[in-house]
Amino acid sequence: MDAKTLIDTNKDEILRQWIEAVYSLYPLETTGFVRTSSDPFGNPVGDMTKQAAAAIYNAITGEDTAVDTVKAALDRFVKLRAAQRANPSQGLGVFYLMKPILRKLLLPQLAKDDLETYLGVESRLDSLTLLAFDMYASARETLADLRITEIRNQHAQLTRWAQKHGVISTSQAR
Amino acid sequence: MAKLPTPQQLIADRPAFPDKHWLNVKSEFTPGSFCYPAKKDTMELLHMPNPHEWDPAAEDWGLPENWERILCDAFADRLEKHRSLKLFMDICVRCGACADKCHFFLGTNDPKNMPVLRAELLRSLYRRDHTMLGKLLGKTVGARAWDKSVVKELFYYAYQCTECRRCSLFCPYGIDTAEITMIVRELLHEVGLGTHWIMDPVKNCSFTGNHLGIKPHSFVEIVEMLADDCEIVTGIRPKTPFNQKNAEILFITPSGDVFADPGIYTFMGYLLLFHELDLNYTLSTYASEGGNFGSFTSFNMAKKLNAKMYAEAERLNVKWILGGECGHMWRVLNQYMDTYNGPTPVNMVKPVSPITGTEFTNAVSTKMVHVAEFTADLIYNNKLNLDPCRNDHIITTFHDSCNPSRGMGLLDEPRYVLKAVCNNFVEMPENTIREQTFCCGAGSGLNTEEIMELRMRAGMPRGNALRYVQQNHDVNHMACICAIDRATLPPLANYWAPGVTVSGLHELVANALVMKGEGKRTLDLRQEDLPNVEPDEAADTGEEQ
Ligand code: SF4
Ligand code: SF4
């Protein structure tokens, strides 16, 4: 079988196995719930993971490689990882859970001369992970900014009053 | 040679099969997972029991020597006092209906954030001392003994519950985990454990009236500055009546809306609306905080802070109280005020709107009316001249704040007002609004910046629903009727749905309100350009209509 057909016929299995791998990172008591509920608002983690799985598949197979659409499709999932796991390797390592799945499902059946197509898939996965790394870093930066903005907003009117009375200078207020 | 770990090893959060029963997994106090502790001198000033310096990240929390006795006695006392608590301890059948309804569970995926297990943390202690089976069979029936790590665990999870009551909506027995959390917090206070973000405002409210501890004369000046800003926008400087005896109405609202962005614009909205109505009302410097930070601490503290409202209503000899947009203030008013501090002073009477003559029979006992009801009644009776087109650049949704929605059933009045002042309104998905609303993730004293990450997890279900209407219906605004929401939703929106702004209801009301003798409106209350004003019209600024 050529690589393209092989990947297509294995699509569902690739998605299923990756989603499972991500779910199994959660505490045992939780995994059953994220696995079974399909309500996008009642089980947002499940919904975000499924959306990310589809986006990863489309990107690595070369079906959708426009940076903007890939990023948009991964946005919720990466933000979730950035909020849930402070450790970047834990946050982003989920993308690499795809490699052993691909290798197990695809490599044994692949014709030798089609190796290049397969390597293309893996290398797109690498690019995708790098894109996600940017998104992750920017989400963490947003988190840090939110803290600062919040401290400022809490006392915004008090600060204006203090400025008016010369208690603090305008530059201090910033 | 040491091997590099594989990616799988790096990201694994748990072994394939946990080696411990869930109840035995210890809580980890990593930075960002806990609120800063209350200061010793704050606790001393408030006469709280066992004040001491401590650090949640440290091994030793400096508990008093007889901590176990104190906690056991306090728990027995609460079981005696609140029959509901005893019932909640006894009747849970572990059906699991509540398990996936908590935003903290959905966002953290930590099993102990399932409401049933959150309650089980206390219930397991209850079993040992207060049930026959537990006394006899101990662990086999899920009973356990107090130890210091249990105290830590209770603290960890009592401050990962926003007392939002979403879980109780789904419980066939109506078990209210929020009340269990309240009791746990109360117990922890017995051994001197509280958080800074809650206790500092409690102290300030106790001593100076408002949560930042601003002295009365400065408080008045700050409000007057807001009236000045109103004048810049409308050409009219609304009156700011303070401490006026014999006024008909006392207006009480959270002081957060006097100090914080964007809450101040809601406060300006009140000033303009009341001015336009020529309402005979007064603000108070003594009862200048509607929000009841005591309710995050203990029932007694909530009662003490709440007592100011009636005391001031009596001193100023007002007929009734109008309450601003606030969350837990209304939970306390609607659920507890009568028993805490009722009956009302004799000078108070059944609230009647002086503008429409409507009798607020629902408030006949507490004599306190919600401003959303008050304004909805004005609009219903055609008493306001509104130009909703001024808000046409806004496509708004409405966040039901947990306390007014689940705590008191205030669902339709704010929507009625919102639709009258905004032409573009979109609801979020059905299972995320009204009674089923998702919490902002930081209520009940958790909106402190040191746990911002935790808040983004807990707020994720709300953020996710908001993002959905942003992407599918171009929503760019979210209105709410809670001062804590006005502080917590902006960061939530910035993270999960950037581009969505947040405001109180009465900010939008005042933007749409056509006032007698006002200047041409080219700015909204935030002094941002109103995009729907024609440029040539804008040149007429200041001209009276
Ligand atoms: S009250 Fe709210 S935060 Fe607390 S357990 Fe129930 S759903 Fe969760
Ligand atoms: S829904 Fe009620 S009875 Fe069922 S597990 Fe939750 S608290 Fe217990």
XYZ file of C-alpha atoms and ligand atoms in Angstrom:
735
model
C 0.000 0.000 0.000
C 1.291 3.477 -0.695
C 1.736 5.790 2.246
C -1.167 8.079 1.420
C -3.777 5.295 1.251
C -2.269 3.643 4.264
C -2.574 6.787 6.342
C -6.129 7.414 5.153
C -7.331 3.912 5.966
C -5.840 4.201 9.437
C -7.262 7.635 10.152
C -9.864 6.635 12.715
C -7.482 4.374 14.549
C -4.734 7.005 14.648
C -7.157 9.568 16.085
C -8.622 7.113 18.564
C -5.267 5.992 19.880
C -3.925 9.511 20.291
C -7.055 10.725 22.090
C -6.823 7.690 24.378
C -3.166 8.428 25.055
C -4.027 11.989 26.072
C -6.947 10.916 28.250
C -4.825 8.362 30.026
C -2.617 11.186 31.307
C -5.467 12.267 33.576
C -6.138 10.677 36.953
C -7.702 7.258 36.632
C -11.005 8.324 38.218
C -11.316 11.082 35.627
C -10.441 9.208 32.453
C -13.773 7.386 32.229
C -15.660 10.650 32.297
C -13.635 12.486 29.651
C -13.872 9.404 27.471
C -17.624 8.912 27.613
C -19.324 12.299 27.645
C -19.571 13.935 24.239
C -21.291 17.193 25.191
C -18.958 19.987 24.028
C -19.946 22.171 26.990
C -20.458 19.475 29.592
C -17.100 17.895 28.775
C -14.947 20.654 27.311
C -11.663 18.806 27.854
C -12.926 15.914 25.728
C -14.186 18.279 23.063
C -10.929 20.229 22.921
C -8.898 17.030 22.705
C -10.992 15.685 19.840
C -10.746 18.957 17.960
C -6.977 18.948 18.441
C -6.727 15.344 17.227
C -8.495 16.219 13.998
C -6.322 19.299 13.529
C -3.119 17.342 14.078
C -4.213 14.676 11.625
C -5.100 17.206 8.958
C -1.819 19.006 9.397
C 0.527 16.033 9.419
C -1.117 14.378 6.437
C -0.703 17.629 4.567
C -4.452 18.160 4.129
C -4.462 21.447 5.975
C -1.099 23.067 6.418
C -2.014 26.779 6.410
C -0.400 28.101 9.571
C -3.370 30.274 10.540
C -5.998 27.571 10.310
C -3.776 25.041 12.078
C -3.179 27.492 14.895
C -6.855 28.386 15.159
C -7.790 24.708 15.408
C -5.199 24.031 18.102
C -5.790 27.216 20.080
C -8.213 25.937 22.731
C -6.256 22.759 23.311
C -2.909 24.486 23.723
C -4.436 27.061 26.078
C -5.892 24.229 28.088
C -2.495 22.530 28.330
C -0.893 25.847 29.282
C -3.398 26.417 32.078
C -3.441 22.829 33.303
C 0.266 22.033 33.237
C 2.794 24.625 34.272
C 5.581 22.375 33.048
C 6.065 22.982 29.285
C 7.292 19.458 28.568
C 4.121 18.081 30.103
C 1.989 20.651 28.364
C 3.337 20.045 24.888
C 4.673 16.495 25.070
C 1.206 15.281 24.085
C 1.996 16.019 20.462
C 4.842 13.497 20.521
C 2.457 10.835 21.743
C 1.507 10.674 18.071
C 4.866 9.292 16.921
C 4.772 5.813 18.474
C 1.189 5.457 17.254
C 2.109 6.342 13.688
C 5.147 4.112 13.752
C 3.231 1.172 15.094
C 0.316 1.491 12.713
C 2.059 2.565 9.553
C 5.712 1.597 9.388
C 5.374 -2.201 9.185
C 3.042 -2.001 6.202
C 4.946 0.621 4.330
C 6.734 -0.065 1.068
C 10.439 0.807 1.354
C 10.398 3.483 -1.342
C 7.543 5.238 0.367
C 9.524 6.021 3.446
C 9.872 9.609 2.312
C 6.122 10.222 2.452
C 6.111 8.847 5.970
C 9.063 10.983 7.038
C 7.168 13.984 5.673
C 4.349 13.157 8.082
C 6.700 13.047 11.049
C 8.433 16.221 10.077
C 5.102 18.044 9.794
C 4.357 16.812 13.285
C 7.611 18.423 14.406
C 6.647 21.727 12.792
C 3.254 21.535 14.392
C 4.781 21.023 17.807
C 6.995 24.048 17.289
C 3.976 26.133 16.335
C 2.243 24.897 19.459
C 5.314 25.848 21.463
C 4.905 29.458 20.347
C 1.241 29.359 21.263
C 1.990 27.802 24.615
C 4.576 30.452 25.432
C 2.207 33.230 24.471
C -0.569 31.724 26.598
C 1.806 31.657 29.588
C 2.716 35.275 28.900
C -0.965 36.172 28.833
C -1.373 34.501 32.216
C 1.428 36.609 33.646
C -0.026 39.775 32.115
C -3.447 39.001 33.536
C -2.001 39.052 37.037
C -0.453 42.465 36.545
C -3.509 43.970 34.846
C -5.736 42.650 37.573
C -3.699 44.215 40.351
C -3.840 47.514 38.499
C -7.571 47.317 37.773
C -8.518 46.492 41.349
C -7.455 49.923 42.521
C -7.821 51.903 39.302
C -10.143 54.567 40.662
C -8.282 54.777 43.948
C -5.099 55.395 41.982
C -6.743 58.218 40.023
C -7.863 59.769 43.291
C -4.389 59.442 44.787
C -2.903 61.086 41.683
C -5.330 63.954 41.910
C -4.276 64.567 45.491
C -0.600 64.237 44.699
C -0.278 61.194 46.955
C 1.366 59.333 44.093
C 2.806 60.572 40.842
C 1.465 59.621 37.439
C 4.495 57.459 36.719
C 4.049 55.518 39.966
C 0.471 54.845 39.021
C 1.432 53.017 35.862
C 24.975 5.830 31.493
C 21.781 7.558 32.532
C 19.114 7.464 29.859
C 17.110 10.427 28.662
C 13.464 9.927 29.559
C 11.143 9.284 26.614
C 8.433 11.861 25.906
C 5.924 9.431 27.395
C 7.883 9.297 30.614
C 8.202 13.054 30.709
C 4.518 13.787 30.441
C 3.045 10.924 32.421
C 1.146 12.416 35.330
C 0.273 9.146 36.909
C 1.347 5.541 36.902
C -0.854 3.260 34.822
C -2.544 2.031 37.961
C -2.549 4.387 40.930
C -0.978 2.631 43.857
C -3.088 4.455 46.392
C -6.809 4.755 47.063
C -7.943 8.229 45.995
C -8.568 9.258 49.586
C -4.934 8.600 50.436
C -3.407 10.740 47.682
C -1.890 13.779 49.422
C -2.475 17.329 48.199
C 0.564 19.088 46.802
C 0.896 22.739 47.679
C 2.741 24.039 44.654
C 2.850 27.793 43.985
C -0.289 28.879 42.173
C -2.422 26.152 43.723
C -3.248 27.976 46.940
C -4.244 31.439 48.169
C -1.895 33.353 50.435
C -2.650 32.924 54.135
C -4.307 35.621 56.239
C -1.955 37.767 58.316
C -1.725 37.153 62.027
C -2.469 40.747 63.011
C -5.546 40.816 60.769
C -6.866 37.733 62.502
C -6.055 39.180 65.911
C -7.866 42.421 65.167
C -10.932 40.421 64.199
C -10.704 38.241 67.328
C -10.473 35.144 65.178
C -9.456 31.987 67.061
C -5.815 30.861 67.110
C -4.244 33.555 64.954
C -0.754 32.622 63.771
C 1.708 33.098 60.926
C 1.857 30.096 58.621
C 2.778 29.117 55.094
C 0.652 26.690 53.062
C 3.762 25.451 51.233
C 5.540 24.587 54.495
C 5.385 21.165 56.107
C 4.293 22.531 59.475
C 1.260 24.787 59.526
C 1.751 25.760 63.152
C -1.602 24.395 64.265
C -2.472 24.878 67.936
C -1.487 21.987 70.174
C -5.000 20.667 70.701
C -6.010 21.171 67.076
C -7.742 17.820 66.777
C -9.952 18.426 69.807
C -10.835 21.904 68.532
C -11.842 20.575 65.121
C -13.807 17.616 66.467
C -15.718 19.832 68.878
C -16.351 22.501 66.263
C -17.620 19.889 63.816
C -19.941 18.373 66.437
C -21.174 21.877 67.226
C -21.946 22.650 63.570
C -23.770 19.339 63.142
C -25.902 20.280 66.104
C -26.544 23.782 64.841
C -27.236 23.061 61.158
C -29.595 20.188 60.652
C -29.019 20.552 56.912
C -25.365 19.648 57.424
C -26.231 16.470 59.261
C -28.663 15.601 56.508
C -26.059 16.272 53.815
C -23.622 14.025 55.665
C -26.155 11.206 55.935
C -28.130 11.036 52.727
C -25.660 11.082 49.824
C -26.105 7.825 47.912
C -23.004 8.381 45.780
C -25.057 8.300 42.611
C -22.499 10.523 40.906
C -25.028 12.863 39.287
C -23.075 15.827 40.623
C -19.632 14.475 39.756
C -19.071 16.153 36.390
C -21.106 19.288 37.076
C -18.421 21.251 38.885
C -16.337 23.691 36.850
C -13.351 22.943 39.089
C -13.551 19.288 38.181
C -14.069 20.031 34.484
C -11.092 22.365 34.463
C -8.644 20.554 36.716
C -9.806 16.957 36.165
C -8.812 16.350 39.745
C -11.191 13.672 41.093
C -11.363 15.324 44.490
C -12.950 18.296 42.775
C -15.973 16.173 41.987
C -18.545 17.597 44.408
C -19.336 14.142 45.756
C -15.699 13.552 46.674
C -15.205 17.100 47.925
C -17.984 16.417 50.413
C -16.610 12.955 51.074
C -13.475 14.539 52.524
C -15.597 15.780 55.412
C -18.046 12.902 55.349
C -15.261 10.386 55.967
C -14.465 12.223 59.213
C -18.133 12.376 60.069
C -18.425 8.612 59.690
C -15.772 7.898 62.261
C -17.209 10.030 65.048
C -20.884 10.288 64.297
C -22.045 6.982 62.783
C -22.291 3.611 64.462
C -20.922 1.729 61.463
C -17.972 4.055 61.146
C -17.143 3.723 64.823
C -17.191 -0.049 64.540
C -15.805 -0.744 61.103
C -13.655 2.293 60.397
C -11.871 2.266 57.047
C -13.932 -0.485 55.494
C -16.953 1.800 55.462
C -15.007 4.864 54.340
C -14.360 6.347 57.771
C -11.059 7.986 58.559
C -9.371 9.778 61.401
C -8.243 13.388 61.527
C -4.582 13.992 60.898
C -2.620 17.018 59.815
C -2.587 16.031 56.152
C -6.379 15.775 56.270
C -6.507 19.368 57.531
C -4.315 20.392 54.608
C -6.506 18.534 52.188
C -9.641 20.194 53.527
C -8.000 23.588 53.078
C -6.857 22.726 49.550
C -10.311 21.710 48.340
C -12.406 24.174 50.358
C -10.602 26.891 48.446
C -11.118 25.111 45.147
C -14.872 25.438 45.462
C -16.496 28.739 44.635
C -19.669 27.852 46.538
C -21.517 28.223 43.246
C -24.122 25.487 43.893
C -24.147 24.170 40.357
C -23.708 20.655 41.694
C -26.732 20.917 43.983
C -28.921 21.611 40.973
C -28.252 18.110 39.690
C -28.368 16.254 43.013
C -31.598 14.293 43.399
C -31.480 15.055 47.122
C -30.551 18.701 46.769
C -27.334 18.239 48.694
C -25.658 21.616 48.663
C -21.904 21.126 48.514
C -21.499 24.900 48.705
C -22.812 24.812 52.255
C -20.477 21.947 53.071
C -17.589 24.072 51.792
C -18.783 26.967 53.941
C -18.716 24.733 57.000
C -15.256 23.388 56.151
C -13.924 26.925 55.855
C -15.562 27.753 59.156
C -13.902 24.750 60.815
C -10.499 25.701 59.412
C -10.894 29.175 60.864
C -11.214 27.575 64.294
C -7.567 26.540 64.066
C -6.450 29.862 62.616
C -6.429 28.995 58.910
C -7.808 31.629 56.547
C -6.754 33.418 53.384
C -5.465 36.944 52.993
C -7.682 37.907 50.098
C -10.770 37.215 52.187
C -9.676 38.301 55.656
C -8.122 41.612 54.665
C -11.412 42.876 53.154
C -13.284 41.443 56.161
C -11.067 43.565 58.395
C -11.518 46.653 56.232
C -15.270 46.224 56.025
C -15.416 45.780 59.787
C -13.436 48.888 60.565
C -14.101 51.362 57.765
C -17.089 50.161 55.804
C -15.566 49.261 52.443
C -13.280 46.447 51.373
C -10.189 48.581 50.761
C -10.463 50.404 54.050
C -10.823 53.860 52.492
C -11.869 56.478 55.032
C -15.350 57.999 54.624
C -14.301 61.450 53.370
C -12.038 59.913 50.723
C -14.727 57.469 49.728
C -17.078 60.383 49.080
C -14.417 62.160 47.020
C -13.835 59.080 44.909
C -17.540 58.840 44.158
C -17.597 62.536 43.311
C -14.823 61.965 40.804
C -17.072 59.422 39.145
C -19.832 62.037 38.992
C -17.330 64.394 37.309
C -16.667 61.711 34.715
C -20.407 61.354 34.153
C -20.509 65.061 33.384
C -17.767 64.765 30.771
C -19.794 62.107 28.970
C -23.330 63.474 29.325
C -22.982 67.142 30.195
C -24.898 66.416 33.389
C -23.281 66.053 36.779
C -25.416 63.596 38.732
C -25.972 64.253 42.417
C -24.105 62.074 44.918
C -26.199 62.132 48.087
C -24.395 60.678 51.112
C -25.692 59.869 54.597
C -28.919 61.833 54.139
C -31.416 61.281 56.883
C -35.035 60.642 55.926
C -34.232 59.816 52.319
C -36.775 57.390 50.944
C -34.258 54.828 49.739
C -30.830 53.702 50.916
C -28.713 52.435 48.029
C -26.102 49.795 48.865
C -23.775 48.219 46.339
C -20.360 46.521 46.441
C -17.550 49.010 46.986
C -15.575 47.193 44.296
C -17.626 49.215 41.821
C -16.319 52.425 43.346
C -12.656 51.394 43.090
C -12.155 48.896 40.275
C -12.170 48.944 36.488
C -14.552 48.182 34.846
C -16.969 48.158 37.809
C -16.795 51.957 38.169
C -18.717 52.365 34.918
C -21.596 50.398 36.392
C -21.503 52.704 39.403
C -21.589 55.720 37.086
C -24.600 54.076 35.461
C -26.435 54.036 38.798
C -25.616 57.681 39.474
C -26.945 58.758 36.087
C -30.081 56.635 36.285
C -31.012 57.812 39.780
C -30.307 61.386 38.824
C -32.532 61.152 35.790
C -35.330 59.701 37.942
C -34.765 62.392 40.569
C -34.833 59.555 43.057
C -35.012 60.456 46.720
C -32.117 58.241 47.780
C -28.902 58.248 49.709
C -25.597 56.445 49.687
C -23.893 55.620 52.971
C -20.267 55.698 54.043
C -20.968 53.334 56.929
C -22.805 50.736 54.862
C -20.630 51.363 51.826
C -19.969 47.692 51.141
C -22.769 45.527 49.828
C -20.521 42.549 49.249
C -20.272 40.363 52.305
C -16.751 38.966 52.592
C -17.813 37.484 55.909
C -19.888 34.953 54.011
C -16.637 33.388 52.739
C -15.440 33.019 56.314
C -18.141 31.966 58.765
C -21.827 32.432 59.387
C -21.112 34.681 62.359
C -18.842 36.960 60.364
C -21.410 37.157 57.581
C -24.065 38.097 60.118
C -21.881 40.771 61.682
C -21.087 42.486 58.380
C -24.638 42.156 57.141
C -25.979 43.865 60.281
C -24.649 47.201 59.034
C -27.340 47.428 56.399
C -30.298 47.522 58.752
C -28.379 49.560 61.322
C -27.783 52.232 58.716
C -31.348 52.014 57.400
C -32.505 52.693 60.939
C -30.072 55.528 61.596
C -30.919 57.274 58.337
C -34.617 56.525 58.764
C -35.101 55.283 55.191
C -38.145 53.377 53.978
C -36.391 50.605 52.120
C -33.063 49.545 50.625
C -32.186 49.277 46.966
C -29.319 46.877 46.314
C -26.852 47.105 43.432
C -25.495 44.442 41.101
C -23.663 42.014 43.342
C -23.393 38.275 43.729
C -22.795 37.017 47.215
C -24.419 40.133 48.700
C -27.669 38.812 47.251
C -27.020 35.273 48.368
C -26.737 36.577 51.920
C -29.753 38.852 51.542
C -31.977 36.312 49.945
C -31.003 33.295 51.989
C -29.761 34.454 55.368
C -30.495 38.109 56.124
C -33.924 37.504 57.621
C -32.641 34.972 60.110
C -29.372 36.808 60.739
C -30.647 40.279 61.412
C -34.394 40.425 60.845
C -36.950 41.666 61.500
C -36.214 44.997 59.859
C -36.143 48.246 61.863
C -39.635 49.643 62.399
C -39.060 52.635 60.148
C -38.789 50.360 57.111
C -41.839 49.594 54.994
C -42.754 47.399 52.034
C -40.741 48.683 49.062
C -42.763 50.592 46.484
C -41.189 52.127 43.413
C -41.705 55.889 43.722
C -41.635 56.150 39.941
C -44.081 53.440 38.897
C -45.973 52.694 42.106
C -45.113 49.005 41.770
C -45.114 47.171 45.080
C -42.215 44.759 45.447
C -44.132 42.121 47.352
C -41.262 39.654 46.937
C -39.193 41.922 49.188
C -41.824 42.444 51.821
C -39.738 40.708 54.454
C -36.192 41.928 53.815
C -37.366 45.272 52.360
C -34.545 45.168 49.921
C -34.996 45.314 46.151
C -32.510 44.290 43.454
C -31.655 47.095 41.073
C -32.277 44.833 38.051
C -35.864 44.329 39.244
C -36.187 48.030 39.884
C -34.952 48.982 36.413
C -36.919 46.232 34.652
C -40.037 47.654 36.272
C -39.149 51.155 35.043
C -38.716 49.905 31.499
C -41.879 47.822 31.653
C -43.796 50.922 32.684
C -42.175 52.994 29.977
C -40.492 55.396 32.356
C -37.123 55.535 30.637
C -36.226 57.189 27.368
C -33.797 54.721 25.849
C -31.786 54.761 22.664
C -30.426 51.224 22.323
C -28.782 52.130 18.987
C -25.964 53.709 20.988
C -25.007 50.165 21.952
C -25.243 48.867 18.384
C -21.495 48.235 18.162
C -22.003 45.668 20.873
C -23.171 42.111 20.327
C -23.691 41.017 23.861
C -24.306 37.841 25.750
C -25.291 37.558 29.387
C -23.430 35.709 32.105
C -25.750 34.537 34.861
C -23.772 35.120 38.023
C -24.135 32.081 40.273
C -25.642 33.805 43.282
C -28.397 35.883 41.657
C -29.324 33.054 39.297
C -29.089 29.875 41.378
C -29.220 31.623 44.736
C -32.297 33.756 44.116
C -33.767 32.958 40.701
C -33.078 36.343 39.143
C -32.981 35.154 35.540
C -35.371 37.155 33.405
C -35.206 40.678 34.808
C -31.587 41.322 33.779
C -32.269 39.854 30.334
C -35.340 42.055 29.969
C -33.272 45.141 30.786
C -30.371 44.067 28.581
C -32.604 43.505 25.563
C -34.181 46.934 26.083
C -30.810 48.691 25.973
C -28.970 46.540 23.412
C -30.316 45.536 20.035
C -27.952 42.599 19.651
C -28.263 39.882 22.241
C -27.124 36.253 21.943
C -27.497 33.531 24.572
C -24.660 31.140 25.335
C -25.454 27.394 25.007
C -28.377 26.183 27.061
C -26.481 24.033 29.552
C -24.207 26.949 30.475
C -26.782 29.631 31.340
C -29.635 30.433 33.730
C -29.808 27.874 36.565
C -27.126 25.810 34.859
C -24.749 28.707 34.539
C -21.033 28.060 34.853
C -19.203 30.018 37.511
C -16.601 32.643 36.602
C -14.214 30.305 38.421
C -13.111 32.776 41.062
C -16.095 33.608 43.254
C -16.302 33.159 47.034
C -13.030 34.933 47.701
C -10.877 33.171 45.121
C -10.326 36.101 42.774
C -6.805 36.684 43.877
C -3.996 36.929 41.385
C -1.675 34.336 42.936
C -3.997 31.586 41.727
C -4.604 33.021 38.256
C -3.793 29.698 36.560
C -6.171 27.797 38.757
C -8.819 30.393 37.975
C -8.276 29.940 34.252
C -8.807 26.195 34.688
C -11.905 26.638 36.808
C -13.231 29.323 34.490
C -12.590 27.234 31.395
C -16.157 25.870 31.040
C -17.493 29.449 31.101
C -14.715 30.668 28.804
C -15.382 27.799 26.427
C -19.073 28.694 26.105
C -18.211 32.352 25.646
C -15.706 31.506 22.960
C -18.362 29.457 21.191
C -20.732 32.428 20.821
C -17.818 34.683 19.945
C -16.810 32.452 17.053
C -20.277 31.491 15.897
C -22.276 34.650 16.540
C -19.652 37.417 16.624
C -20.346 38.164 20.277
C -17.956 40.865 21.491
C -19.377 41.703 24.897
C -20.550 39.966 28.040
C -22.820 41.666 30.560
C -23.183 40.469 34.133
C -24.753 41.579 37.420
C -22.000 40.852 39.926
C -19.066 43.000 41.014
C -16.804 39.989 41.467
C -17.652 38.934 37.924
C -16.647 42.348 36.681
C -13.246 41.650 38.199
C -12.913 37.983 37.255
C -14.484 37.814 33.809
C -12.146 40.250 32.037
C -9.065 38.041 32.598
C -11.147 34.980 31.807
C -12.280 36.525 28.522
C -8.766 37.716 27.738
C -7.504 34.178 28.069
C -10.280 32.058 26.566
C -12.047 34.509 24.259
C -9.812 37.533 23.677
C -11.679 40.476 22.208
C -14.764 40.124 24.388
C -15.283 43.026 26.802
C -17.133 42.780 30.099
C -19.473 45.201 31.828
C -22.239 45.468 34.345
C -25.828 45.843 33.224
C -26.260 49.440 34.348
C -23.255 50.644 32.400
C -25.152 49.670 29.264
C -28.388 51.129 30.638
C -26.728 54.516 31.183
C -25.135 54.422 27.755
C -28.568 54.005 26.218
C -30.348 56.382 28.599
C -31.464 59.612 26.969
C -31.404 62.122 29.811
C -33.311 65.343 30.069
C -31.014 68.196 29.052
C -28.031 66.033 28.180
C -25.379 67.000 25.664
C -24.888 65.126 22.416
C -23.394 61.764 23.370
C -20.233 61.031 21.433
C -18.574 58.985 24.158
C -19.649 56.006 26.184
C -19.122 55.904 29.949
C -15.567 54.636 29.424
C -14.974 57.798 27.404
C -14.437 55.769 24.292
C -15.905 57.033 21.028
C -19.399 55.843 20.275
C -18.887 54.413 16.780
C -22.462 54.910 15.692
C -22.375 58.677 16.031
C -22.024 60.380 12.645
C -18.843 62.475 12.426
C -20.724 65.668 11.507
C -23.091 65.067 14.392
C -20.113 64.665 16.660
C -19.169 68.242 15.951
C -22.279 69.380 17.840
C -20.885 68.089 21.129
C -22.337 69.904 24.082
C -25.386 71.166 22.267
C -28.514 70.476 24.255
C -31.299 68.495 22.692
S -20.579 24.480 44.779
Fe -19.774 24.821 42.711
S -17.543 24.853 43.001
Fe -18.432 23.917 44.836
S -18.442 21.732 44.421
Fe -20.445 22.489 43.772
S -20.176 22.930 41.582
Fe -18.128 22.752 42.467
S -25.753 13.934 43.267
Fe -26.209 14.115 45.474
S -26.574 12.013 46.164
Fe -25.589 11.871 44.157
S -23.395 11.706 44.617
Fe -23.802 13.870 44.327
S -24.223 14.648 46.396
Fe -24.402 12.419 46.494
